[in-house]
PDB file of C-alpha atoms in Angstrom:
ATOM      1  CA  MET A   1     141.343 -66.216 153.736  1.00  0.00           C
ATOM      2  CA  GLU A   2     143.421 -67.639 151.678  1.00  0.00           C
ATOM      3  CA  PRO A   3     142.355 -66.762 147.835  1.00  0.00           C
ATOM      4  CA  THR A   4     140.521 -69.600 145.676  1.00  0.00           C
ATOM      5  CA  GLY A   5     139.690 -68.865 142.332  1.00  0.00           C
ATOM      6  CA  VAL A   6     140.596 -67.993 138.701  1.00  0.00           C
ATOM      7  CA  LEU A   7     142.949 -65.323 137.511  1.00  0.00           C
ATOM      8  CA  ILE A   8     142.521 -64.343 133.528  1.00  0.00           C
ATOM      9  CA  LEU A   9     145.499 -63.762 133.928  1.00  0.00           C
ATOM     10  CA  ASP A  10     147.247 -60.756 129.810  1.00  0.00           C
ATOM     11  CA  LYS A  11     150.483 -62.183 129.880  1.00  0.00           C
ATOM     12  CA  ASP A  12     153.210 -59.668 128.539  1.00  0.00           C
ATOM     13  CA  SER A  13     156.341 -60.450 126.048  1.00  0.00           C
ATOM     14  CA  GLY A  14     159.271 -62.020 127.413  1.00  0.00           C
ATOM     15  CA  MET A  15     157.995 -64.058 130.938  1.00  0.00           C
ATOM     16  CA  THR A  16     157.634 -67.598 131.101  1.00  0.00           C
ATOM     17  CA  SER A  17     154.632 -69.390 132.049  1.00  0.00           C
ATOM     18  CA  HIS A  18     156.205 -69.935 135.743  1.00  0.00           C
ATOM     19  CA  ASP A  19     157.716 -66.285 136.047  1.00  0.00           C
ATOM     20  CA  CYS A  20     153.949 -65.502 136.314  1.00  0.00           C
ATOM     21  CA  VAL A  21     153.438 -67.610 139.463  1.00  0.00           C
ATOM     22  CA  PHE A  22     156.221 -66.870 140.448  1.00  0.00           C
ATOM     23  CA  LYS A  23     155.398 -63.245 140.468  1.00  0.00           C
ATOM     24  CA  LEU A  24     151.671 -63.623 141.467  1.00  0.00           C
ATOM     25  CA  ARG A  25     152.779 -66.182 144.713  1.00  0.00           C
ATOM     26  CA  LYS A  26     154.344 -63.112 145.575  1.00  0.00           C
ATOM     27  CA  LEU A  27     151.269 -60.693 144.946  1.00  0.00           C
ATOM     28  CA  PHE A  28     148.994 -63.603 146.986  1.00  0.00           C
ATOM     29  CA  GLN A  29     150.960 -64.830 149.685  1.00  0.00           C
ATOM     30  CA  THR A  30     150.315 -67.637 148.551  1.00  0.00           C
ATOM     31  CA  LYS A  31     152.001 -70.970 147.494  1.00  0.00           C
ATOM     32  CA  LYS A  32     149.249 -72.455 145.363  1.00  0.00           C
ATOM     33  CA  VAL A  33     149.125 -70.623 142.806  1.00  0.00           C
ATOM     34  CA  GLY A  34     149.382 -72.655 139.491  1.00  0.00           C
ATOM     35  CA  HIS A  35     148.885 -72.144 135.504  1.00  0.00           C
ATOM     36  CA  THR A  36     146.675 -73.969 132.962  1.00  0.00           C
ATOM     37  CA  GLY A  37     149.464 -74.487 130.575  1.00  0.00           C
ATOM     38  CA  THR A  38     151.757 -72.891 128.696  1.00  0.00           C
ATOM     39  CA  LEU A  39     152.849 -69.925 126.821  1.00  0.00           C
ATOM     40  CA  ASP A  40     155.742 -69.348 125.415  1.00  0.00           C
ATOM     41  CA  PRO A  41     158.205 -66.389 126.768  1.00  0.00           C
ATOM     42  CA  GLU A  42     157.483 -64.562 122.880  1.00  0.00           C
ATOM     43  CA  VAL A  43     153.726 -65.220 123.733  1.00  0.00           C
ATOM     44  CA  THR A  44     151.034 -62.634 124.767  1.00  0.00           C
ATOM     45  CA  GLY A  45     148.268 -62.720 126.449  1.00  0.00           C
ATOM     46  CA  VAL A  46     145.873 -65.696 127.978  1.00  0.00           C
ATOM     47  CA  LEU A  47     146.822 -67.189 130.856  1.00  0.00           C
ATOM     48  CA  PRO A  48     144.413 -69.373 132.731  1.00  0.00           C
ATOM     49  CA  ILE A  49     146.302 -68.892 136.618  1.00  0.00           C
ATOM     50  CA  CYS A  50     144.818 -71.563 139.573  1.00  0.00           C
ATOM     51  CA  LEU A  51     144.884 -70.168 142.908  1.00  0.00           C
ATOM     52  CA  GLY A  52     144.570 -72.273 145.956  1.00  0.00           C
ATOM     53  CA  ARG A  53     141.335 -75.030 146.056  1.00  0.00           C
ATOM     54  CA  ALA A  54     141.039 -73.952 142.396  1.00  0.00           C
ATOM     55  CA  THR A  55     144.632 -75.232 141.490  1.00  0.00           C
ATOM     56  CA  LYS A  56     142.949 -78.515 141.456  1.00  0.00           C
ATOM     57  CA  LEU A  57     141.353 -77.284 138.799  1.00  0.00           C
ATOM     58  CA  SER A  58     144.762 -77.280 136.160  1.00  0.00           C
ATOM     59  CA  ARG A  59     144.428 -80.258 134.144  1.00  0.00           C
ATOM     60  CA  PHE A  60     140.251 -79.531 133.267  1.00  0.00           C
ATOM     61  CA  LEU A  61     140.697 -76.533 132.006  1.00  0.00           C
ATOM     62  CA  THR A  62     144.032 -77.317 130.468  1.00  0.00           C
ATOM     63  CA  ASP A  63     142.328 -79.028 127.963  1.00  0.00           C
ATOM     64  CA  GLU A  64     139.962 -76.216 126.686  1.00  0.00           C
ATOM     65  CA  GLY A  65     139.781 -75.155 122.889  1.00  0.00           C
ATOM     66  CA  LYS A  66     141.621 -71.818 122.694  1.00  0.00           C
ATOM     67  CA  ARG A  67     142.157 -69.204 120.252  1.00  0.00           C
ATOM     68  CA  TYR A  68     144.725 -67.070 119.037  1.00  0.00           C
ATOM     69  CA  GLU A  69     145.372 -63.710 116.814  1.00  0.00           C
ATOM     70  CA  ALA A  70     148.476 -65.034 114.908  1.00  0.00           C
ATOM     71  CA  GLU A  71     150.976 -63.278 111.901  1.00  0.00           C
ATOM     72  CA  VAL A  72     152.241 -65.269 109.099  1.00  0.00           C
ATOM     73  CA  THR A  73     154.743 -65.226 107.258  1.00  0.00           C
ATOM     74  CA  ILE A  74     155.939 -66.395 104.118  1.00  0.00           C
ATOM     75  CA  GLY A  75     159.212 -66.930 102.028  1.00  0.00           C
ATOM     76  CA  THR A  76     161.485 -67.751 105.515  1.00  0.00           C
ATOM     77  CA  ALA A  77     161.452 -70.815 108.070  1.00  0.00           C
ATOM     78  CA  THR A  78     163.068 -71.022 111.014  1.00  0.00           C
ATOM     79  CA  MET A  79     164.584 -73.275 112.992  1.00  0.00           C
ATOM     80  CA  THR A  80     162.228 -72.819 115.569  1.00  0.00           C
ATOM     81  CA  GLU A  81     158.873 -72.303 113.627  1.00  0.00           C
ATOM     82  CA  ASP A  82     158.667 -68.600 114.961  1.00  0.00           C
ATOM     83  CA  ALA A  83     160.689 -65.471 115.058  1.00  0.00           C
ATOM     84  CA  HIS A  84     163.250 -66.109 117.725  1.00  0.00           C
ATOM     85  CA  SER A  85     165.694 -68.473 115.436  1.00  0.00           C
ATOM     86  CA  GLU A  86     167.745 -68.709 112.601  1.00  0.00           C
ATOM     87  CA  VAL A  87     166.642 -67.870 109.418  1.00  0.00           C
ATOM     88  CA  VAL A  88     166.917 -72.354 107.948  1.00  0.00           C
ATOM     89  CA  ASP A  89     165.460 -71.539 104.371  1.00  0.00           C
ATOM     90  CA  SER A  90     164.126 -68.738 102.013  1.00  0.00           C
ATOM     91  CA  ARG A  91     162.062 -68.085  98.874  1.00  0.00           C
ATOM     92  CA  LEU A  92     161.751 -64.667  97.562  1.00  0.00           C
ATOM     93  CA  VAL A  93     157.896 -63.162  97.608  1.00  0.00           C
ATOM     94  CA  ASP A  94     157.085 -61.247  94.866  1.00  0.00           C
ATOM     95  CA  ILE A  95     153.611 -59.659  94.795  1.00  0.00           C
ATOM     96  CA  GLU A  96     152.332 -61.827  92.147  1.00  0.00           C
ATOM     97  CA  ALA A  97     153.245 -65.188  94.016  1.00  0.00           C
ATOM     98  CA  PHE A  98     149.730 -65.977  95.567  1.00  0.00           C
ATOM     99  CA  THR A  99     146.631 -63.773  95.935  1.00  0.00           C
ATOM    100  CA  SER A 100     144.447 -63.576  98.635  1.00  0.00           C
ATOM    101  CA  ASP A 101     141.814 -65.842  97.271  1.00  0.00           C
ATOM    102  CA  GLU A 102     144.262 -68.209  97.017  1.00  0.00           C
ATOM    103  CA  ILE A 103     145.710 -68.017 100.906  1.00  0.00           C
ATOM    104  CA  ASP A 104     141.457 -67.920 101.693  1.00  0.00           C
ATOM    105  CA  GLN A 105     141.432 -72.045 100.177  1.00  0.00           C
ATOM    106  CA  VAL A 106     144.273 -72.321 102.385  1.00  0.00           C
ATOM    107  CA  LEU A 107     143.278 -71.505 104.984  1.00  0.00           C
ATOM    108  CA  GLN A 108     139.965 -73.253 104.540  1.00  0.00           C
ATOM    109  CA  ALA A 109     141.863 -76.440 103.101  1.00  0.00           C
ATOM    110  CA  LEU A 110     143.347 -76.614 106.607  1.00  0.00           C
ATOM    111  CA  THR A 111     140.125 -76.448 108.616  1.00  0.00           C
ATOM    112  CA  GLY A 112     138.891 -78.945 109.889  1.00  0.00           C
ATOM    113  CA  ARG A 113     140.957 -82.264 111.594  1.00  0.00           C
ATOM    114  CA  ILE A 114     144.641 -82.316 110.399  1.00  0.00           C
ATOM    115  CA  GLU A 115     147.591 -83.911 111.097  1.00  0.00           C
ATOM    116  CA  GLN A 116     150.846 -82.120 112.473  1.00  0.00           C
ATOM    117  CA  ILE A 117     154.551 -82.825 113.136  1.00  0.00           C
ATOM    118  CA  PRO A 118     155.903 -80.900 116.322  1.00  0.00           C
ATOM    119  CA  PRO A 119     158.333 -78.825 116.422  1.00  0.00           C
ATOM    120  CA  TYR A 120     161.576 -79.631 117.566  1.00  0.00           C
ATOM    121  CA  TYR A 121     161.771 -76.998 119.748  1.00  0.00           C
ATOM    122  CA  SER A 122     158.740 -78.226 121.921  1.00  0.00           C
ATOM    123  CA  ALA A 123     158.490 -79.868 125.022  1.00  0.00           C
ATOM    124  CA  VAL A 124     156.282 -82.577 123.464  1.00  0.00           C
ATOM    125  CA  LYS A 125     158.464 -85.990 124.860  1.00  0.00           C
ATOM    126  CA  VAL A 126     159.600 -88.669 123.134  1.00  0.00           C
ATOM    127  CA  ASN A 127     161.170 -91.838 123.987  1.00  0.00           C
ATOM    128  CA  GLY A 128     160.941 -89.909 127.369  1.00  0.00           C
ATOM    129  CA  LYS A 129     162.563 -86.940 127.329  1.00  0.00           C
ATOM    130  CA  LYS A 130     161.542 -83.340 125.351  1.00  0.00           C
ATOM    131  CA  LEU A 131     162.188 -82.844 122.246  1.00  0.00           C
ATOM    132  CA  TYR A 132     164.059 -79.936 122.459  1.00  0.00           C
ATOM    133  CA  GLU A 133     165.936 -81.770 124.848  1.00  0.00           C
ATOM    134  CA  TYR A 134     167.332 -83.743 120.851  1.00  0.00           C
ATOM    135  CA  ALA A 135     167.162 -80.907 119.000  1.00  0.00           C
ATOM    136  CA  ARG A 136     169.090 -78.581 121.619  1.00  0.00           C
ATOM    137  CA  LYS A 137     172.127 -81.459 121.160  1.00  0.00           C
ATOM    138  CA  GLY A 138     171.543 -81.492 117.552  1.00  0.00           C
ATOM    139  CA  GLN A 139     170.806 -84.974 117.337  1.00  0.00           C
ATOM    140  CA  THR A 140     167.690 -86.097 115.373  1.00  0.00           C
ATOM    141  CA  VAL A 141     165.177 -88.356 116.705  1.00  0.00           C
ATOM    142  CA  GLU A 142     161.449 -89.839 114.442  1.00  0.00           C
ATOM    143  CA  ARG A 143     158.462 -86.782 115.603  1.00  0.00           C
ATOM    144  CA  PRO A 144     155.265 -88.580 116.361  1.00  0.00           C
ATOM    145  CA  ARG A 145     152.547 -87.359 114.218  1.00  0.00           C
ATOM    146  CA  ARG A 146     149.295 -86.335 115.398  1.00  0.00           C
ATOM    147  CA  MET A 147     146.025 -84.829 114.622  1.00  0.00           C
ATOM    148  CA  VAL A 148     144.415 -81.866 115.940  1.00  0.00           C
ATOM    149  CA  VAL A 149     141.238 -80.163 115.504  1.00  0.00           C
ATOM    150  CA  ILE A 150     141.143 -76.884 113.632  1.00  0.00           C
ATOM    151  CA  HIS A 151     137.772 -75.315 114.564  1.00  0.00           C
ATOM    152  CA  ARG A 152     137.635 -72.174 112.636  1.00  0.00           C
ATOM    153  CA  LEU A 153     140.775 -70.535 110.701  1.00  0.00           C
ATOM    154  CA  THR A 154     140.533 -66.854 108.661  1.00  0.00           C
ATOM    155  CA  ARG A 155     142.162 -64.178 107.548  1.00  0.00           C
ATOM    156  CA  THR A 156     141.877 -60.654 109.973  1.00  0.00           C
ATOM    157  CA  SER A 157     144.107 -58.221 107.242  1.00  0.00           C
ATOM    158  CA  GLU A 158     145.558 -58.047 103.638  1.00  0.00           C
ATOM    159  CA  PRO A 159     148.537 -60.302 102.748  1.00  0.00           C
ATOM    160  CA  VAL A 160     151.322 -57.447 102.924  1.00  0.00           C
ATOM    161  CA  PHE A 161     154.825 -57.806 100.458  1.00  0.00           C
ATOM    162  CA  ALA A 162     157.675 -56.419 101.043  1.00  0.00           C
ATOM    163  CA  ASP A 163     161.010 -57.037 101.630  1.00  0.00           C
ATOM    164  CA  GLY A 164     160.929 -61.007  99.414  1.00  0.00           C
ATOM    165  CA  VAL A 165     158.245 -61.766 101.790  1.00  0.00           C
ATOM    166  CA  CYS A 166     154.393 -61.719 102.508  1.00  0.00           C
ATOM    167  CA  ARG A 167     152.845 -61.238 105.972  1.00  0.00           C
ATOM    168  CA  PHE A 168     149.525 -61.689 106.990  1.00  0.00           C
ATOM    169  CA  GLN A 169     147.075 -62.028 109.824  1.00  0.00           C
ATOM    170  CA  ILE A 170     144.670 -65.411 111.120  1.00  0.00           C
ATOM    171  CA  ASP A 171     142.550 -65.616 113.847  1.00  0.00           C
ATOM    172  CA  VAL A 172     142.583 -69.275 114.846  1.00  0.00           C
ATOM    173  CA  GLU A 173     139.358 -71.466 117.260  1.00  0.00           C
ATOM    174  CA  CYS A 174     141.527 -74.598 117.999  1.00  0.00           C
ATOM    175  CA  GLY A 175     141.623 -78.048 119.720  1.00  0.00           C
ATOM    176  CA  LYS A 176     144.259 -78.978 123.091  1.00  0.00           C
ATOM    177  CA  GLY A 177     147.729 -80.115 120.761  1.00  0.00           C
ATOM    178  CA  THR A 178     147.570 -77.606 117.708  1.00  0.00           C
ATOM    179  CA  PHE A 179     150.847 -76.011 117.066  1.00  0.00           C
ATOM    180  CA  ILE A 180     149.589 -72.382 115.444  1.00  0.00           C
ATOM    181  CA  ARG A 181     153.926 -73.106 114.426  1.00  0.00           C
ATOM    182  CA  THR A 182     153.331 -75.714 112.891  1.00  0.00           C
ATOM    183  CA  LEU A 183     149.964 -74.100 111.612  1.00  0.00           C
ATOM    184  CA  ALA A 184     151.976 -71.428 109.634  1.00  0.00           C
ATOM    185  CA  VAL A 185     154.624 -73.874 108.052  1.00  0.00           C
ATOM    186  CA  GLN A 186     151.760 -75.578 106.418  1.00  0.00           C
ATOM    187  CA  ILE A 187     150.344 -72.154 105.245  1.00  0.00           C
ATOM    188  CA  GLY A 188     153.759 -71.608 103.524  1.00  0.00           C
ATOM    189  CA  GLU A 189     153.453 -75.558 102.344  1.00  0.00           C
ATOM    190  CA  ALA A 190     150.718 -75.014 101.020  1.00  0.00           C
ATOM    191  CA  LEU A 191     151.454 -72.637  99.077  1.00  0.00           C
ATOM    192  CA  GLY A 192     154.707 -73.744  97.531  1.00  0.00           C
ATOM    193  CA  TYR A 193     156.842 -71.498  99.941  1.00  0.00           C
ATOM    194  CA  PRO A 194     158.785 -71.689 103.283  1.00  0.00           C
ATOM    195  CA  ALA A 195     156.678 -69.784 106.056  1.00  0.00           C
ATOM    196  CA  HIS A 196     156.929 -69.157 110.186  1.00  0.00           C
ATOM    197  CA  MET A 197     154.848 -67.711 112.769  1.00  0.00           C
ATOM    198  CA  SER A 198     156.084 -63.952 112.678  1.00  0.00           C
ATOM    199  CA  ASP A 199     153.653 -62.204 115.859  1.00  0.00           C
ATOM    200  CA  LEU A 200     151.590 -64.933 118.844  1.00  0.00           C
ATOM    201  CA  ARG A 201     148.725 -63.067 120.629  1.00  0.00           C
ATOM    202  CA  ARG A 202     146.172 -65.961 122.744  1.00  0.00           C
ATOM    203  CA  THR A 203     142.802 -64.112 122.842  1.00  0.00           C
ATOM    204  CA  ARG A 204     141.262 -66.971 124.821  1.00  0.00           C
ATOM    205  CA  SER A 205     141.587 -70.017 126.067  1.00  0.00           C
ATOM    206  CA  GLY A 206     138.044 -72.372 126.930  1.00  0.00           C
ATOM    207  CA  SER A 207     135.951 -69.440 128.426  1.00  0.00           C
ATOM    208  CA  PHE A 208     137.948 -67.612 130.020  1.00  0.00           C
ATOM    209  CA  ASP A 209     138.643 -64.758 127.516  1.00  0.00           C
ATOM    210  CA  ALA A 210     141.257 -61.503 127.453  1.00  0.00           C
ATOM    211  CA  THR A 211     138.734 -58.647 127.138  1.00  0.00           C
ATOM    212  CA  ASP A 212     138.432 -60.252 130.786  1.00  0.00           C
ATOM    213  CA  ALA A 213     141.728 -59.938 131.532  1.00  0.00           C
ATOM    214  CA  VAL A 214     144.080 -58.550 133.998  1.00  0.00           C
ATOM    215  CA  ASN A 215     148.050 -57.403 133.164  1.00  0.00           C
ATOM    216  CA  LEU A 216     150.417 -58.167 136.322  1.00  0.00           C
ATOM    217  CA  GLU A 217     151.745 -54.073 135.732  1.00  0.00           C
ATOM    218  CA  THR A 218     147.885 -53.825 137.181  1.00  0.00           C
ATOM    219  CA  LEU A 219     147.755 -55.978 140.125  1.00  0.00           C
ATOM    220  CA  GLN A 220     151.284 -54.866 141.552  1.00  0.00           C
ATOM    221  CA  ALA A 221     149.255 -51.401 141.585  1.00  0.00           C
ATOM    222  CA  LEU A 222     147.200 -52.440 143.957  1.00  0.00           C
ATOM    223  CA  GLU A 223     148.606 -52.084 147.636  1.00  0.00           C
ATOM    224  CA  THR A 224     146.777 -55.451 149.208  1.00  0.00           C
ATOM    225  CA  VAL A 225     146.252 -58.291 149.055  1.00  0.00           C
ATOM    226  CA  GLU A 226     142.043 -58.248 149.047  1.00  0.00           C
ATOM    227  CA  GLU A 227     142.150 -55.294 146.354  1.00  0.00           C
ATOM    228  CA  ARG A 228     143.896 -58.230 143.744  1.00  0.00           C
ATOM    229  CA  MET A 229     141.285 -60.889 144.775  1.00  0.00           C
ATOM    230  CA  GLN A 230     138.241 -59.133 143.398  1.00  0.00           C
ATOM    231  CA  TYR A 231     139.695 -60.453 140.098  1.00  0.00           C
ATOM    232  CA  LEU A 232     139.908 -64.186 140.927  1.00  0.00           C
ATOM    233  CA  ILE A 233     136.452 -65.389 139.507  1.00  0.00           C
ATOM    234  CA  PRO A 234     135.574 -67.815 142.593  1.00  0.00           C
ATOM    235  CA  LEU A 235     135.993 -71.713 142.588  1.00  0.00           C
ATOM    236  CA  GLU A 236     131.914 -72.178 142.386  1.00  0.00           C
ATOM    237  CA  GLU A 237     131.335 -69.820 139.171  1.00  0.00           C
ATOM    238  CA  VAL A 238     134.183 -71.865 137.406  1.00  0.00           C
ATOM    239  CA  ILE A 239     132.430 -75.407 137.875  1.00  0.00           C
ATOM    240  CA  LYS A 240     129.567 -74.192 136.297  1.00  0.00           C
ATOM    241  CA  ARG A 241     130.962 -75.074 133.168  1.00  0.00           C
ATOM    242  CA  TRP A 242     130.268 -78.445 132.948  1.00  0.00           C
ATOM    243  CA  PRO A 243     127.299 -79.821 133.858  1.00  0.00           C
ATOM    244  CA  ALA A 244     125.461 -80.281 137.377  1.00  0.00           C
ATOM    245  CA  MET A 245     124.411 -83.370 139.135  1.00  0.00           C
ATOM    246  CA  THR A 246     122.636 -83.129 143.004  1.00  0.00           C
ATOM    247  CA  ILE A 247     122.523 -85.719 145.202  1.00  0.00           C
ATOM    248  CA  PRO A 248     119.749 -86.455 148.339  1.00  0.00           C
ATOM    249  CA  GLY A 249     121.159 -86.558 151.719  1.00  0.00           C
ATOM    250  CA  ASN A 250     121.440 -89.622 152.663  1.00  0.00           C
ATOM    251  CA  ARG A 251     124.198 -89.759 149.602  1.00  0.00           C
ATOM    252  CA  GLU A 252     126.427 -87.137 150.650  1.00  0.00           C
ATOM    253  CA  ARG A 253     128.948 -88.701 152.688  1.00  0.00           C
ATOM    254  CA  TYR A 254     129.101 -91.986 150.657  1.00  0.00           C
ATOM    255  CA  ILE A 255     130.405 -89.264 148.111  1.00  0.00           C
ATOM    256  CA  ARG A 256     132.489 -87.299 150.364  1.00  0.00           C
ATOM    257  CA  ASN A 257     134.365 -90.445 150.364  1.00  0.00           C
ATOM    258  CA  GLY A 258     134.908 -91.318 146.453  1.00  0.00           C
ATOM    259  CA  GLY A 259     132.025 -93.472 146.371  1.00  0.00           C
ATOM    260  CA  LYS A 260     131.484 -94.187 142.775  1.00  0.00           C
ATOM    261  CA  LEU A 261     128.088 -93.780 140.830  1.00  0.00           C
ATOM    262  CA  ASN A 262     126.039 -95.880 138.694  1.00  0.00           C
ATOM    263  CA  ASP A 263     123.393 -94.658 136.641  1.00  0.00           C
ATOM    264  CA  VAL A 264     124.722 -92.086 134.864  1.00  0.00           C
ATOM    265  CA  SER A 265     123.134 -90.106 132.189  1.00  0.00           C
ATOM    266  CA  LEU A 266     125.466 -90.578 129.357  1.00  0.00           C
ATOM    267  CA  GLU A 267     124.884 -87.249 128.321  1.00  0.00           C
ATOM    268  CA  PHE A 268     127.243 -85.942 131.138  1.00  0.00           C
ATOM    269  CA  GLU A 269     131.151 -86.653 130.679  1.00  0.00           C
ATOM    270  CA  LEU A 270     132.266 -84.130 133.656  1.00  0.00           C
ATOM    271  CA  PHE A 271     129.590 -82.989 135.829  1.00  0.00           C
ATOM    272  CA  THR A 272     130.219 -81.338 139.565  1.00  0.00           C
ATOM    273  CA  VAL A 273     127.656 -83.386 142.316  1.00  0.00           C
ATOM    274  CA  TYR A 274     126.393 -80.948 144.246  1.00  0.00           C
ATOM    275  CA  ASN A 275     124.500 -81.665 147.522  1.00  0.00           C
ATOM    276  CA  GLU A 276     121.296 -80.220 148.775  1.00  0.00           C
ATOM    277  CA  GLU A 277     122.506 -76.956 150.007  1.00  0.00           C
ATOM    278  CA  GLY A 278     123.652 -76.957 146.187  1.00  0.00           C
ATOM    279  CA  ILE A 279     127.641 -76.600 147.632  1.00  0.00           C
ATOM    280  CA  PRO A 280     129.982 -78.408 145.564  1.00  0.00           C
ATOM    281  CA  LEU A 281     131.299 -81.947 146.588  1.00  0.00           C
ATOM    282  CA  ALA A 282     133.391 -83.454 143.379  1.00  0.00           C
ATOM    283  CA  LEU A 283     133.584 -83.458 140.166  1.00  0.00           C
ATOM    284  CA  TYR A 284     133.364 -86.872 138.526  1.00  0.00           C
ATOM    285  CA  ARG A 285     134.217 -88.456 134.536  1.00  0.00           C
ATOM    286  CA  ARG A 286     131.879 -91.329 132.972  1.00  0.00           C
ATOM    287  CA  LEU A 287     133.793 -94.192 132.382  1.00  0.00           C
ATOM    288  CA  ASP A 288     133.997 -94.249 128.632  1.00  0.00           C
ATOM    289  CA  GLY A 289     130.977 -96.949 126.351  1.00  0.00           C
ATOM    290  CA  THR A 290     129.358 -97.206 130.856  1.00  0.00           C
ATOM    291  CA  THR A 291     126.765 -95.254 132.806  1.00  0.00           C
ATOM    292  CA  ASP A 292     129.344 -96.237 136.089  1.00  0.00           C
ATOM    293  CA  ALA A 293     131.657 -92.722 137.193  1.00  0.00           C
ATOM    294  CA  THR A 294     133.825 -92.489 139.175  1.00  0.00           C
ATOM    295  CA  VAL A 295     135.450 -89.464 141.297  1.00  0.00           C
ATOM    296  CA  GLU A 296     138.546 -87.557 140.099  1.00  0.00           C
ATOM    297  CA  VAL A 297     138.600 -84.477 142.403  1.00  0.00           C
ATOM    298  CA  MET A 298     137.155 -83.940 145.396  1.00  0.00           C
ATOM    299  CA  LEU A 299     136.296 -79.935 145.647  1.00  0.00           C
ATOM    300  CA  THR A 300     135.441 -80.348 149.786  1.00  0.00           C
ATOM    301  CA  ILE A 301     138.731 -81.204 150.431  1.00  0.00           C
ATOM    302  CA  ASP A 302     142.115 -78.317 150.911  1.00  0.00           C
TER     303      ASP A 302
END
């Protein structure tokens, strides 16, 4: 039986998301493995991996909100906005530079809908090329400003002043497209200092939490694919995150052929269509401003 479902992987530092997929293909003995979004090699934490028919859900899971634990370092800025490139700006931070309350006020001000400019070393595309491709050639290009949503931003440690910089931890819940590196830079700008993100761990992706995640070492220690499959969340469980619609038996063939739905409730956006036996047939999306819906993914076809 082909492994199908979602694995909540706790990614180790030093691995690309593609590295993880490569190893999991071997461990589960299937080529149908795909990650949802990416985590930079140095970043650890939750990386949902889709296997088998669940790979059809990857793009929907990628768009869900994320939660991170990050360390912000105030006093130095880097080329990549994280701790893995050369320092490009610095300013001595003494213990009287700002208070904990002033940091919290900045975090509060950056909560909600804010504007970000993606870092040069990112995969955001401009004129068909990724920004890091321009950066590696020493070229500059106008980067697109975009709005992102920070649902929650709180400080989780006392600021530590040492060696001319200040470091503290933050907990961030955000929408898709948010760069935590850039958020760290914005925190520094608001305090009047250069800054960068010095550590990052993703603790949640959508409803997938780090407490339920498994690392590669654990999976590698198991002897059989069947033992590893116990860590998969079945596709039928994953799709319960979306509203359900049951269609009568005489409409099942129409749905299996990808037919358009009418008179769909305005409360629905993305939803799953089931037959009367409770078998999920397809994922549909209601068209903006209408009560019509078209098929996104057929769930009964491999």
